[in-house]
DNA sequence: GTGAAAGCGCTAACAT
DNA sequence: ATGTTAGCGCTTTCAC
């Protein structure tokens, strides 16, 4: 049985209210008493019980952060941003990983709500926003990060994926590559759709005769690799590939290189995210950069705003994407 | 103000004890009553308060996982293993990232203890074990992962770093490379030291005339890169490099390649961890593999054992490292 | 099958 | 400056 403030009070022969006051640096405690309390707390290895504290204070100073894939370097970067900002504001953050499973996502939302986190930042697996909203029913403010949301009452911060897709594709078109394929995922769907929309827009804009070439697979690390391998086996290789994210681009790159094709001479590749690896010498992946860390920080700032004034109107922040051209295209 | 079981009870004109029973699927509740309770709970958007529940039950079904660097692909993999195992056992896990800051690590230990997690899995930043132990004073079971511990009363699961360092260096020696440098970090110290010890052992074993060549820097993503750049600038490039981990190896690789040197013809490189990238075609990094996912799963299994029988003797698991030879050496 | 009541560890009035 | 007390939301005896 852990030590409580009552144990301290008993040992000192004082009331436990005084102990509480001393421990929390409140006014009206004799400096000497406080000193004694602090000392016995130390010697008894007292640890305050945040469950009890949260229960009475109706505050936990904790937020939840739910990400779909901790294995994709993009999300850890965002997470660090959130963490930095939260830490500075006196909040601690509980990070949960859903591994692209929608069921887990809802589980964690429920769990975090039950643990009474004061806010939630979610990089959703798909268009689960509706479900999440009904699950929370406005009880806890939510900020969606790296994912736009259709329903107008929810706040999000994301990059302009359509524009990003457009920029990437435009670049490939201007380089004269033809045909250009889009390599995407089923999950991650809204993000995926938007980037794909940008791709199609660019195609239409510049060359309406070119049909979209969509390679869509499930979101596993090997998907992009496999899809490209199949195309190569069929001798049906596109001149250029725009991948929904850098991990997919890397998978494609791997497949292309393993089959002795050169980048960009045989196949040009563009990704999305600008993960640390993209700038690596032998990778040199052209990609649409996202301000990951900043997105995390901003997400927390938005959340804090909603935590302090829940009635404020939802914020919908769309960041400008920025194409980073490297040797892969 | 959130909905409580009292609200449900009031609306139904029953006592809230019954509501609690119904909600928890306890015996002795009229099926019809239960049904009604469930329905009103739903319609009122009731969410149970885990703070209150944990307070009375003295259980939270939650564990904490503290990692030093979520940005290093090694840790997310371990984290997934922990999560999988924990989830299966009905525990949820709160992941905390210390960013290699010892102060933060202690902060999180304290925080998680106050939140009454039932167990802690820590991949420590350094030899903080002593401090952590005194902080917890046996109140919460701890498993150290990916880090051996000197004090015999603590449990850990780690790879045999000395052996790993030995294997890597032995490989480079047998390839005939000379001189061989060790590229390590200040932080991560015990792990670092052990791998370095293995390196020195191999050197002594095979060629006692060769002096250890130690390149030690702080643990930032750019450190390895910078150190190697300096050596290259000085025209003082070792024939081979054994790096404390794959991220360092990658940094070295980047420096080497940017300066027009070839791998392994000019400089051979070996890493440690076998992160997903290591097998990438144009990387092909020889490395000491660690069973990351399994380590996470085992860590949880060990923790569970200690949570159920806290008096059981500490377990000290040392896994066998496995050298994966690729083109970089 | 259900209600009344105690109590988990703590904070915050309200007294003194 | 300190003690007393109520109560946060819940589970769990113990009655009935």
Coordinates of C-alpha atoms in Angstrom, one line a residue, chain A residues 47 74 122 198:
Chain A
X47 CA 4.4 10.0 -4.1
X74 CA 6.9 11.6 -40.2
X122 CA -5.2 13.1 -33.5
X198 CA -3.7 17.4 -56.9

